[in-house]
Coordinates of C-alpha atoms and ligand atoms in Angstrom, one line a residue:
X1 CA -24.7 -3.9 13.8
X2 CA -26.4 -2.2 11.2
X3 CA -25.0 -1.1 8.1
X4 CA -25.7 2.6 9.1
X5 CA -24.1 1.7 12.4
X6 CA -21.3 0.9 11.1
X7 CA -20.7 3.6 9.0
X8 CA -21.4 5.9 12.0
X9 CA -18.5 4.2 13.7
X10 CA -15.8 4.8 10.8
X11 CA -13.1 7.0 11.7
X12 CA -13.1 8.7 8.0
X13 CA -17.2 9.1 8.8
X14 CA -16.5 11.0 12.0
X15 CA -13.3 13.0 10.2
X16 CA -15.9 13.8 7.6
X17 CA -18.3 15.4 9.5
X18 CA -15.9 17.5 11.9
X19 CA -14.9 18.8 8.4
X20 CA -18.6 19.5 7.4
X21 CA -18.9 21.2 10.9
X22 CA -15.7 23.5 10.0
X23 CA -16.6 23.7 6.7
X24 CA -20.0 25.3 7.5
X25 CA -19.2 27.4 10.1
X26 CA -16.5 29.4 8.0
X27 CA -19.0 29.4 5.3
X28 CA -21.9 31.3 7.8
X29 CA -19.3 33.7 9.2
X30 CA -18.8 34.6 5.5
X31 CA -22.4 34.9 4.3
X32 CA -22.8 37.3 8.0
X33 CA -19.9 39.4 7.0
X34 CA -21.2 39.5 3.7
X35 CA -25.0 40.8 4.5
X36 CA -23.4 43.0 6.7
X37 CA -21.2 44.7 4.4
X38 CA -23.9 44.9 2.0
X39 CA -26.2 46.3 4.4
X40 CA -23.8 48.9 5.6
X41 CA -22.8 49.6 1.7
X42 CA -26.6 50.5 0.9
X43 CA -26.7 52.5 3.9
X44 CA -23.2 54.6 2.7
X45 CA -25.3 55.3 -0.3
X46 CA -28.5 56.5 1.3
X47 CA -27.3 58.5 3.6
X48 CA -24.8 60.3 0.8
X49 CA -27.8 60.7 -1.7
X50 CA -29.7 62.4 1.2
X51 CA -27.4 64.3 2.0
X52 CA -26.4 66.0 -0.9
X53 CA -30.4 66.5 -1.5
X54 CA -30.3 67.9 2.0
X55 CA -27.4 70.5 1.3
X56 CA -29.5 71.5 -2.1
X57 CA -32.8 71.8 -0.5
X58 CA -31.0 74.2 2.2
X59 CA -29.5 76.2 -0.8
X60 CA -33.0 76.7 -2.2
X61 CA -33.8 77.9 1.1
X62 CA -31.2 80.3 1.6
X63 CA -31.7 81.6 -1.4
X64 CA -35.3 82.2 -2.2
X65 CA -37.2 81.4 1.2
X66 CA -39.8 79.1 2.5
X67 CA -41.9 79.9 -0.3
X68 CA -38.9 78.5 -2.8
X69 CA -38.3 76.0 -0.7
X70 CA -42.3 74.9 -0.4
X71 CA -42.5 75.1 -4.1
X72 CA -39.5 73.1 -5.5
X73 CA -40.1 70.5 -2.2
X74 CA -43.7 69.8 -4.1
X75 CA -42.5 69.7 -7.0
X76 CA -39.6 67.0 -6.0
X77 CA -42.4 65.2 -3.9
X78 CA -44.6 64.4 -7.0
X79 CA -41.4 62.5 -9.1
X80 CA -42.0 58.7 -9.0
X81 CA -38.4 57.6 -7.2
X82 CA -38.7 57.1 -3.6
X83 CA -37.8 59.8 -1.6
X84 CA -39.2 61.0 1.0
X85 CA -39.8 65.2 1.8
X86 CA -41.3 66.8 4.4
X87 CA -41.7 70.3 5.5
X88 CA -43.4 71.5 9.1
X89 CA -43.7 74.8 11.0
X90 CA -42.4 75.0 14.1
X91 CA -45.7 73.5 15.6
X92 CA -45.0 70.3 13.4
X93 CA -48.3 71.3 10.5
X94 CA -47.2 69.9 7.5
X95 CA -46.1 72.5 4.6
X96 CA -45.5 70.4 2.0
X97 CA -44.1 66.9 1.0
X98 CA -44.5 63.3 0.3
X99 CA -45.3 61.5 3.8
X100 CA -48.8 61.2 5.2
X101 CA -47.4 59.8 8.8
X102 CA -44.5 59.0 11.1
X103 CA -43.3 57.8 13.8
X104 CA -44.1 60.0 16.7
X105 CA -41.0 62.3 17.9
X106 CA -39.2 61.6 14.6
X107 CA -39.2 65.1 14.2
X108 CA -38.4 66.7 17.4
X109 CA -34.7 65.5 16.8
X110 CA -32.1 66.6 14.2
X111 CA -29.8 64.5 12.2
X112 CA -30.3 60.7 10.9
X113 CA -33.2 58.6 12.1
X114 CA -34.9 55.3 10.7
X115 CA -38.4 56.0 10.6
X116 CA -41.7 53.9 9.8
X117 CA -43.8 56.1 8.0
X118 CA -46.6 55.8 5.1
X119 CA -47.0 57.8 2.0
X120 CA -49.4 60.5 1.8
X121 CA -50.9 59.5 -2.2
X122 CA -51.0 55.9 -0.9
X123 CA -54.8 54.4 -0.4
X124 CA -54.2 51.2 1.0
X125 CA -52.0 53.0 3.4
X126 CA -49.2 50.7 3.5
X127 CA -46.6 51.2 6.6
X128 CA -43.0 51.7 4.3
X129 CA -39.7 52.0 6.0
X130 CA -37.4 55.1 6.2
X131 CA -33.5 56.1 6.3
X132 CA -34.4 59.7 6.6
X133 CA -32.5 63.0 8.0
X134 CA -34.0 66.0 10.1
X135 CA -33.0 69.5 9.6
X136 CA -33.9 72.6 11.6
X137 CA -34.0 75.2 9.2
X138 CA -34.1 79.0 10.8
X139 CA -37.1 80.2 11.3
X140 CA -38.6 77.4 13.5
X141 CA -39.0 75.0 10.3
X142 CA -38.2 71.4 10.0
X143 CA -37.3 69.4 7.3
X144 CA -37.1 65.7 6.8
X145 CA -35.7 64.0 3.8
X146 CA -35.6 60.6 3.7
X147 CA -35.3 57.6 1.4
X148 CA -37.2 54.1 1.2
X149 CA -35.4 51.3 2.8
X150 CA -37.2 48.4 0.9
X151 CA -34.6 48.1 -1.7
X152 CA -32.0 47.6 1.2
X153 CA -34.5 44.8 3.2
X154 CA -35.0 43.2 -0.3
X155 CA -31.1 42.8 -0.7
X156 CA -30.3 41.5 2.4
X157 CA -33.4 39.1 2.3
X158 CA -32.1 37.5 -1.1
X159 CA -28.4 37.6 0.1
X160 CA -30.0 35.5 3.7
X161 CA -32.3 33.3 1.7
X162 CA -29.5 32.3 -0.9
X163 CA -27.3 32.1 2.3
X164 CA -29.6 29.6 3.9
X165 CA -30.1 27.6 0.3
X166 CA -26.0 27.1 -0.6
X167 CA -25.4 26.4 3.1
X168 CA -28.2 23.8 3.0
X169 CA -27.1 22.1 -0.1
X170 CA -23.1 22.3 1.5
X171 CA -24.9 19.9 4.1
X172 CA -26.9 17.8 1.8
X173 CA -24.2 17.0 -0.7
X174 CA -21.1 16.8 2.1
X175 CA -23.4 13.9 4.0
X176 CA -24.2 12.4 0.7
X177 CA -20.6 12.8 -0.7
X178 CA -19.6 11.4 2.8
X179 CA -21.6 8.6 3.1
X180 CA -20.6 7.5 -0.2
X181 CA -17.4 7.6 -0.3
X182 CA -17.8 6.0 3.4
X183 CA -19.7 3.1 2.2
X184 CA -17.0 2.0 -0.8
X185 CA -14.4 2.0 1.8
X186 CA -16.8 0.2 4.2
X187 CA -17.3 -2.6 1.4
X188 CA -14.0 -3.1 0.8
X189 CA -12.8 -3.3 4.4
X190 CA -16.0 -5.7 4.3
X191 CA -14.6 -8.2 1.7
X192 CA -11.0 -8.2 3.1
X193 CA -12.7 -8.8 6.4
X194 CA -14.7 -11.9 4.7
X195 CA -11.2 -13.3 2.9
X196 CA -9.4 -13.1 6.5
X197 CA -11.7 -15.0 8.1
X198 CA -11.6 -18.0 5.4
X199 CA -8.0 -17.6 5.7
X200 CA -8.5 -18.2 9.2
X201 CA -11.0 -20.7 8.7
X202 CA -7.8 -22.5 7.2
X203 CA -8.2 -21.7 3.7
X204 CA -4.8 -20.5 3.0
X205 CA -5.5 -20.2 -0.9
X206 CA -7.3 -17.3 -0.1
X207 CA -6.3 -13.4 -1.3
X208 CA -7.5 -10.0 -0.6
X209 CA -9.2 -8.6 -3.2
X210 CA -7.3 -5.8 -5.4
X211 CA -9.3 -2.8 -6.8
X212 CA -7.0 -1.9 -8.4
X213 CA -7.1 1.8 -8.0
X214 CA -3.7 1.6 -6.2
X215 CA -4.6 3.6 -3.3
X216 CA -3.7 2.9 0.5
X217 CA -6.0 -0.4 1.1
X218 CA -4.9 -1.9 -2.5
X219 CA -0.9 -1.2 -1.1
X220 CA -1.9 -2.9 2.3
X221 CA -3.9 -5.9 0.9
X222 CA -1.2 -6.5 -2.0
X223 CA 1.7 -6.2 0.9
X224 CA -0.6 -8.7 3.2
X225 CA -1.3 -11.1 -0.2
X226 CA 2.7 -11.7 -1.2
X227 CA 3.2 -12.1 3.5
X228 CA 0.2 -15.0 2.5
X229 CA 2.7 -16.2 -0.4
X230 CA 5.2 -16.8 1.8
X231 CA 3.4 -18.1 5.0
X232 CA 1.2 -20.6 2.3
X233 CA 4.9 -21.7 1.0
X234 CA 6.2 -22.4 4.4
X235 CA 3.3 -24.3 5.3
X236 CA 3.3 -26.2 2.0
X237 CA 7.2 -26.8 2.4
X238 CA 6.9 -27.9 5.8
X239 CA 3.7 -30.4 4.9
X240 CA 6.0 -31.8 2.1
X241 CA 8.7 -32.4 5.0
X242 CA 6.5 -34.1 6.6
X243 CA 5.0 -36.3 3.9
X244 CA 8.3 -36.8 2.8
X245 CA 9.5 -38.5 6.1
X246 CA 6.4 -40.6 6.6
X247 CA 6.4 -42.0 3.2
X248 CA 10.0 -42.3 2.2
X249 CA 12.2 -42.7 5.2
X250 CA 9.8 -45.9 5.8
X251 CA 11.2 -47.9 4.0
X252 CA 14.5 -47.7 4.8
X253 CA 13.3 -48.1 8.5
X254 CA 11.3 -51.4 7.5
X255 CA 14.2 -52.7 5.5
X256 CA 16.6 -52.1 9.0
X257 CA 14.4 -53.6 10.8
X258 CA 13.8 -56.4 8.6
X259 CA 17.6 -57.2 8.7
X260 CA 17.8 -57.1 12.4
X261 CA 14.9 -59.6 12.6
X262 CA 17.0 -61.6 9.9
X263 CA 20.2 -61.3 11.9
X264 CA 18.5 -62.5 15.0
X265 CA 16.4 -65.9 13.0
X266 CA 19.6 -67.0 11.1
X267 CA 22.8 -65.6 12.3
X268 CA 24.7 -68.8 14.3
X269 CA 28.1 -67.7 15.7
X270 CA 29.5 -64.0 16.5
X271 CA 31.1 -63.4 12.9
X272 CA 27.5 -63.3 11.4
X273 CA 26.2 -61.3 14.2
X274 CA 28.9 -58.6 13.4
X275 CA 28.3 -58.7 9.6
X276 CA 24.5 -58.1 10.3
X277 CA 25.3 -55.0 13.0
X278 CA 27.8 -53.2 10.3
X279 CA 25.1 -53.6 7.7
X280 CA 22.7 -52.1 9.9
X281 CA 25.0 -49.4 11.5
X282 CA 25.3 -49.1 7.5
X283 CA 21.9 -48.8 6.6
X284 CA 21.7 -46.5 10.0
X285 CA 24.4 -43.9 8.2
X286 CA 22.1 -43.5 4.8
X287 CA 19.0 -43.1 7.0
X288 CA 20.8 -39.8 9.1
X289 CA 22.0 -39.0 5.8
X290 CA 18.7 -38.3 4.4
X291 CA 17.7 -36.2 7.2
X292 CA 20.5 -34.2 7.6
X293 CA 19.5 -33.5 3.5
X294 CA 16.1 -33.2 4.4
X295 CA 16.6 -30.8 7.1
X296 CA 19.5 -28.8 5.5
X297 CA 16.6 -28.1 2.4
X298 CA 13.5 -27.5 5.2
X299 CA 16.4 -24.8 6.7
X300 CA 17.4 -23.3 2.9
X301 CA 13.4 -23.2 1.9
X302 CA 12.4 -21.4 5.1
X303 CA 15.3 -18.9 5.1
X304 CA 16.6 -20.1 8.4
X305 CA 20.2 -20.1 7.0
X306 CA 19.9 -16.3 6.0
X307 CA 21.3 -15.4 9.5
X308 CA 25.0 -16.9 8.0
X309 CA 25.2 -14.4 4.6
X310 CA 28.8 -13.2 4.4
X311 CA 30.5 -12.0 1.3
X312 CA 33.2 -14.9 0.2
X313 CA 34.8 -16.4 -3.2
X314 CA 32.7 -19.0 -5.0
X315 CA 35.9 -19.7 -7.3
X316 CA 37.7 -20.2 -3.8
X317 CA 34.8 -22.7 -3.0
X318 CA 34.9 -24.3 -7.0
X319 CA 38.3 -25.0 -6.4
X320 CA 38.1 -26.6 -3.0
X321 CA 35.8 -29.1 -4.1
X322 CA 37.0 -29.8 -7.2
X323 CA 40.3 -30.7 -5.3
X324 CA 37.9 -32.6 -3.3
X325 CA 36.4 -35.1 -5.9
X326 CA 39.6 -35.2 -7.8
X327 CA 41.0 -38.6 -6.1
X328 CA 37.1 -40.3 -6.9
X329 CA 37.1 -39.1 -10.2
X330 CA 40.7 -40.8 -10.7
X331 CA 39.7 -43.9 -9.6
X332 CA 36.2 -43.8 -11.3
X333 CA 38.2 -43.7 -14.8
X334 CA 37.3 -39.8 -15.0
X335 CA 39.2 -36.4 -15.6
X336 CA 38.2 -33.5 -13.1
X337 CA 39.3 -29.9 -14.8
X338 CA 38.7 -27.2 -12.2
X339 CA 38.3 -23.9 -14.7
X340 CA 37.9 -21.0 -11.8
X341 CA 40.4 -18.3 -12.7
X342 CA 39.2 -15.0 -11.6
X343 CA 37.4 -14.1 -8.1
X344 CA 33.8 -14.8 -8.3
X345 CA 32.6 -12.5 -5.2
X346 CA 29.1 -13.6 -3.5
X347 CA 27.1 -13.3 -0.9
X348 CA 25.4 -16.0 1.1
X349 CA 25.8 -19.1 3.0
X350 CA 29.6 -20.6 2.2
X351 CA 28.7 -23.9 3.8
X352 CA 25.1 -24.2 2.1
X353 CA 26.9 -23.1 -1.7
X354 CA 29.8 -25.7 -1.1
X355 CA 27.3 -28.7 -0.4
X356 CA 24.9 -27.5 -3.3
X357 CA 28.2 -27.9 -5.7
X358 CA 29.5 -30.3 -3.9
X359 CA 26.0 -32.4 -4.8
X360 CA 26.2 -31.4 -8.2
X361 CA 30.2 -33.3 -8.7
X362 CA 29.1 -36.5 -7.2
X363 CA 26.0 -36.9 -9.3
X364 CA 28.7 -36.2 -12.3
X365 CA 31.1 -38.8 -11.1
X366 CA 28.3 -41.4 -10.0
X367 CA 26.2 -41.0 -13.5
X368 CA 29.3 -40.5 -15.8
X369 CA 31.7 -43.3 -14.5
X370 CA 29.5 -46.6 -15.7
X371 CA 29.6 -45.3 -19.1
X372 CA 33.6 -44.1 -18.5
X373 CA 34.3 -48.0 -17.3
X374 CA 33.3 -49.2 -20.9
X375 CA 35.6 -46.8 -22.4
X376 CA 38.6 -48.4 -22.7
X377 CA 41.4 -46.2 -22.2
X378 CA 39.6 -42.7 -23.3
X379 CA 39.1 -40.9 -19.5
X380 CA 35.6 -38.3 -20.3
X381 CA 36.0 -34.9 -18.5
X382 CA 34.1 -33.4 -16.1
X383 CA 34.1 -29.8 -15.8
X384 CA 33.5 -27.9 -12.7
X385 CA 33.7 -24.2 -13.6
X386 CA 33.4 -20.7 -11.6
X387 CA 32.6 -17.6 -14.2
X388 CA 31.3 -13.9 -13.8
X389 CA 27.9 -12.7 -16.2
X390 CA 26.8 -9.9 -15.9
X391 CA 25.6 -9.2 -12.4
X392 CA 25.5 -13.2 -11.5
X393 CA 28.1 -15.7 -10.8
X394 CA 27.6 -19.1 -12.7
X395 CA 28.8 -22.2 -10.9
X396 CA 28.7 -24.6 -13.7
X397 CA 29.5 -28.5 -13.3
X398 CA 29.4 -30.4 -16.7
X399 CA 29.7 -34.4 -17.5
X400 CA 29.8 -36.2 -20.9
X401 CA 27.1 -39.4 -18.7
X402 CA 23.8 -39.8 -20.1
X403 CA 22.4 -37.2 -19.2
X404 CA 18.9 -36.2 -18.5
X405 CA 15.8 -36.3 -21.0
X406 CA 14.3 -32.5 -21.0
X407 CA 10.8 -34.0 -20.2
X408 CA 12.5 -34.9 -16.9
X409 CA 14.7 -32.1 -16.3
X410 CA 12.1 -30.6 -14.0
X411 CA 11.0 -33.8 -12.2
X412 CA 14.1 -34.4 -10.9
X413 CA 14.5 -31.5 -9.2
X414 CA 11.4 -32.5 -7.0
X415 CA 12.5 -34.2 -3.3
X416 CA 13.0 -38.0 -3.3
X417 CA 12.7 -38.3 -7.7
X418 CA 15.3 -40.4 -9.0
X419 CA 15.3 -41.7 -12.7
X420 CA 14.7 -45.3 -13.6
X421 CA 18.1 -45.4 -15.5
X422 CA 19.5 -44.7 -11.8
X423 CA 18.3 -47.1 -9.5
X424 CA 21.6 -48.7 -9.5
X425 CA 22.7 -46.2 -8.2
X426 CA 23.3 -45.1 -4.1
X427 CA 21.2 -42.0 -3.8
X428 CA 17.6 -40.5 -1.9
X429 CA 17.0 -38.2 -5.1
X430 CA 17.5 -35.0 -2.2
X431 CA 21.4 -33.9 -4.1
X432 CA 19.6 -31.4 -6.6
X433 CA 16.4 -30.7 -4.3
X434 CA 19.1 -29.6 -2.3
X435 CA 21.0 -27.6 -4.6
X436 CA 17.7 -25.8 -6.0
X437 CA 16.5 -24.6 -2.4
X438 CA 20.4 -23.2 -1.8
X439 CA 20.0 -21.3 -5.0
X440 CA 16.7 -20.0 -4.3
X441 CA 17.3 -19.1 -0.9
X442 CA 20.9 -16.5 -2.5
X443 CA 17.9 -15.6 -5.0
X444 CA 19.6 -17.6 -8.0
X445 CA 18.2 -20.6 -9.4
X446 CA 19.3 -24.0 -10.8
X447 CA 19.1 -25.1 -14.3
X448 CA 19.8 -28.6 -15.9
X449 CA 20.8 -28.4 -19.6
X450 CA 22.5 -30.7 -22.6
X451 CA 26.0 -30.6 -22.8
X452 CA 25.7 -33.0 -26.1
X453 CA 26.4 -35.4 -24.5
X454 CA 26.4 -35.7 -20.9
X455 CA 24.5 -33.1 -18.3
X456 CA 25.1 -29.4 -17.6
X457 CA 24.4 -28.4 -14.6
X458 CA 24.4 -24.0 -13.6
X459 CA 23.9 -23.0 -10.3
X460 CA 23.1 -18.9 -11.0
X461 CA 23.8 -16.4 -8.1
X462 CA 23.8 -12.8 -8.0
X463 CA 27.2 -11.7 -7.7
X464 CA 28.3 -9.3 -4.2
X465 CA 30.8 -6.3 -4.4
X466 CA 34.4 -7.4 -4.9
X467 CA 35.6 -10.0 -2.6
X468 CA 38.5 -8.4 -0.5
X469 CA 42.0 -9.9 -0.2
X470 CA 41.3 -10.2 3.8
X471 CA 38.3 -11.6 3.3
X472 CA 39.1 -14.3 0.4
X473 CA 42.3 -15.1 2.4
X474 CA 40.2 -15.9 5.6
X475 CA 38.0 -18.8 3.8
X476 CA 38.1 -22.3 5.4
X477 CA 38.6 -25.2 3.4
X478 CA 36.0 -27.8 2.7
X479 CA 36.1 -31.0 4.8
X480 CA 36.4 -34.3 2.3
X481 CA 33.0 -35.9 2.8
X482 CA 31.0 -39.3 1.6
X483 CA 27.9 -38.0 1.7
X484 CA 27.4 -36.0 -1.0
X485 CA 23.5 -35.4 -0.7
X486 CA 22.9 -34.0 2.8
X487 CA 26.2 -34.5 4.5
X488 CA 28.1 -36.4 6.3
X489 CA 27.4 -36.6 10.1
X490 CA 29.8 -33.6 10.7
X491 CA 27.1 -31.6 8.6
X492 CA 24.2 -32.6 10.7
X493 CA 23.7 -29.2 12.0
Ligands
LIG1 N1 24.8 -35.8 -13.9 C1 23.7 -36.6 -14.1 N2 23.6 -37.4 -15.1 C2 22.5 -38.2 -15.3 N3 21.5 -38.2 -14.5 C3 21.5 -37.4 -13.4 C4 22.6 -36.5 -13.1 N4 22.4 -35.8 -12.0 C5 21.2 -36.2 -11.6 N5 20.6 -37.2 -12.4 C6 19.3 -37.8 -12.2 O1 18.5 -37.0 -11.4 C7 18.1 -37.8 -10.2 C8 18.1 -36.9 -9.0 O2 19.4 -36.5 -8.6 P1 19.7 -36.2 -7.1 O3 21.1 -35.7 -7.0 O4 18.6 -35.3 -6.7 O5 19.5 -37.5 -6.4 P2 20.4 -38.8 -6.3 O6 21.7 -38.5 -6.9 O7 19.7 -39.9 -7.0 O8 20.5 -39.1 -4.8 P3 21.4 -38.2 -3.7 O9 21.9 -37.1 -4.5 O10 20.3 -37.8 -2.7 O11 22.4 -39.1 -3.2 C9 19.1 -38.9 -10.1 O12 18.6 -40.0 -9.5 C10 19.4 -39.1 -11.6 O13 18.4 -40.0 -12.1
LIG2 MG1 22.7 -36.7 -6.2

């Protein structure tokens, strides 16, 4: 299609030119009613000039005769303006005046006539027009008095001619106007077009472009850019699912298999055959364990869980797995000191909030007991608290561990990172990838800081409208579970 083509085609070309079509039609019914008008104006005036010269001419009549009326007629006739006298007898011979000829019969009837006519002192005999008025005086006589009509054709043709010009240029300049502003919407709809189709190509790095002018195509290619946002995170979230499963949750698979194959080679009687099965039904648990986490943080990043939002206590949920961790953190030589007075009202996913926290306590108790053991005696605190600021609701778990260099503080928080000083540790390195997605999804975040010594950790979620007794009373209590990262099995789901 041509460029021209197109542009024919554009619904703001074709609203354009029904406007230009309105737009000149009301302006020709205005210039008409305006020649008109001034053509009927000019006419007013004639015919009241003449008129009055006809009611004096009369007069001189009345009063002193044809003679009178012959003499001040002639006199009138020689003055340079452009009336027009004339004077016959009854017979139609010319007494005295200004007019050499008319049109035939213009004389036989009375009253207002126009007339063609040429002057009597004019050489080149020239044929004039005439607004002119015939009077039967008594005695037989006629008079004609009549004035030139060229300063009325001259009016009307400049009023016509600048008529023609303005509506001309109306045309000119509304196509041109139209077409341009036509062909900057055109080029713009052009490059949006072009991104799309890369998009589509597959190239999901790709924006609309923003003019910046903030007008109706930079609202719609801003509100289709941040839907790209989203649809390029999903895709990139569900590719790092995907990576994440081939690469990491192959060795576990290798190692189980590796241990059957063992089992089967050098197990002898039925005790060794069971020891091998429970290891693998072992190894089997942490392998569903990871997928469940996995899963539960593909479900968080996509906003899948949104559908379960109600409003419920997060000090309710502190408490309940505080009360939860207590007995490990008794036996791992630990103090666990639940501060979560007042209500903390949110809104969100209860189950998703309690495992985030819930992730958050174990990797207190599994990081701070080793040093704990060495203490001898001295049992370090770990501090699960539920507070209001401002319009957000902290959920705050704090060890005195080692804690986490701030170089790594971001890595961690990354799927499947663990740090070097863990790896004697049980863990996938999900708990906190977990607990970041949960946050993000309630539009809060997570952040790791020093508690000098030992780790901070601050889950941040805005905070709902009061939490009301009904509600608060209605929450269900956590279920104890092992698996602190993604759930146990009864959190597959
Ligand atoms: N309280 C803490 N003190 C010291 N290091 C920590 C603490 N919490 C997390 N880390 C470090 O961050 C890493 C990632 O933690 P994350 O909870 O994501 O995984 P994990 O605990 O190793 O395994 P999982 O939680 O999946 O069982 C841990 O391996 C550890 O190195
Ligand atoms: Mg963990």
């Amino acid at each position: 299609m041509t460029a021209l083509g197109k542009l024919f085609r554009t619904t703001a070309f074709k609203l354009t030119l029904v406007y230009l079509l309105t737009f000149v039609l009301f302006a020709a019914i205005v210039l008409v009613y305006f020649a008109w008008n001034t053509r009927r104006l000019i006419n007013e005036q004639i015919t009241q000039t003449v008129d009055s010269e006809t009611v004096t001419l009369q007069d001189e009549y009345d009063i002193g005769g044809i003679r009178r009326l012959i003499f001040t007629l002639d006199a009138r006739a020689r003055r340079p303006d452009s009336y027009l006298y004339l004077l016959t007898t009854a017979a139609g011979e010319g007494l005295a005046g200004n007019v050499g000829s008319l049109t035939a019969g213009v004389l036989e009837r009375s009253g207002w006539t126009e007339t063609a006519y040429r002057k009597l002192e004019d050489l080149e005999q020239t044929e004039h027009h005439a607004l002119a008025k015939v009077v039967q005086l008594s005695g037989g006589f006629r008079m004609l008095v009549g004035r030139d009509l060229e300063e009325r054709d001259r009016m009307h043709d400049v009023v016509i001619g600048a008529g023609r010009w303005s509506l001309a240029i109306v045309v000119i300049l509304g196509i041109a106007g139209g077409l341009f502003v036509m062909r900057r919407v055109l080029q713009r709809v052009d490059a949006m077009t072009a991104t799309a189709q890369t998009i589509m190509a597959g190239d999901l790095s790709g924006r609309l472009p923003i003019a910046g002018t903030n007008d109706e195509l930079d609202r719609l290619a801003g509100n289709l850019n941040t839907m790209l946002d989203r649809i390029e995170a999903l895709m990139r979230g569900l590719k790092e699912v995907s990576d994440n499963i081939a690469h990491d949750l192959k060795t576990p698979l290798t190692r189980l298999r590796n241990r059957c194959e063992e089992a089967l080679r050098t197990a002898e009687d039925e005790a060794q055959y069971r020891t091998a099965l429970e290891g693998t039904i072992e190894e089997s648990d942490g392998l569903i364990r990871t997928f469940n986490a996995l899963l539960m943080i593909a479900r968080a990043e996509s906003g899948q869980a949104r559908d379960n939002m109600r409003d419920f206590d997060a000090a309710e949920v502190a408490r309940g797995v505080g009360e939860l961790y207590e007995p490990l953190a008794d036996e791992k030589g630990l103090t666990l000191t639940i501060d979560a007075p007042a209500a903390a009202p949110v809104r969100g996913n209860r189950e998703l909030i309690s495992q985030a926290l819930a992730n958050l306590v174990d990797n207190a108790i599994k990081y701070a007991a080793p040093a704990a053991a060495l203490l001898d005696g001295v049992r370090p605190e770990i501090r699960i608290q539920a507070a209001s600021a401002g319009d957000h609701i902290l959920l705050t778990v704090a060890d005195r561990g080692p804690g986490i260099p701030a170089a790594d503080r971001a890595r961690v928080l990354e799927r499947f990172v663990r740090l070097e000083q863990s790896r004697s540790q049980p863990g996938s390195g999900l708990g906190l990838s977990l607990a970041l997605a949960v946050a993000h999804l309630h539009g809060g975040d997570l952040k790791l800081e020093d508690n000098e010594p030992g780790l901070r950790t601050v889950i941040s979620l805005p905070r709902a409208g009061p939490v009301s007794q009904a509600v608060a009373g209605d929450l269900t209590r956590l279920q104890p579970t092992q698996a602190p990262a993604g759930g146990s099995d009864s959190q597959a789901g």
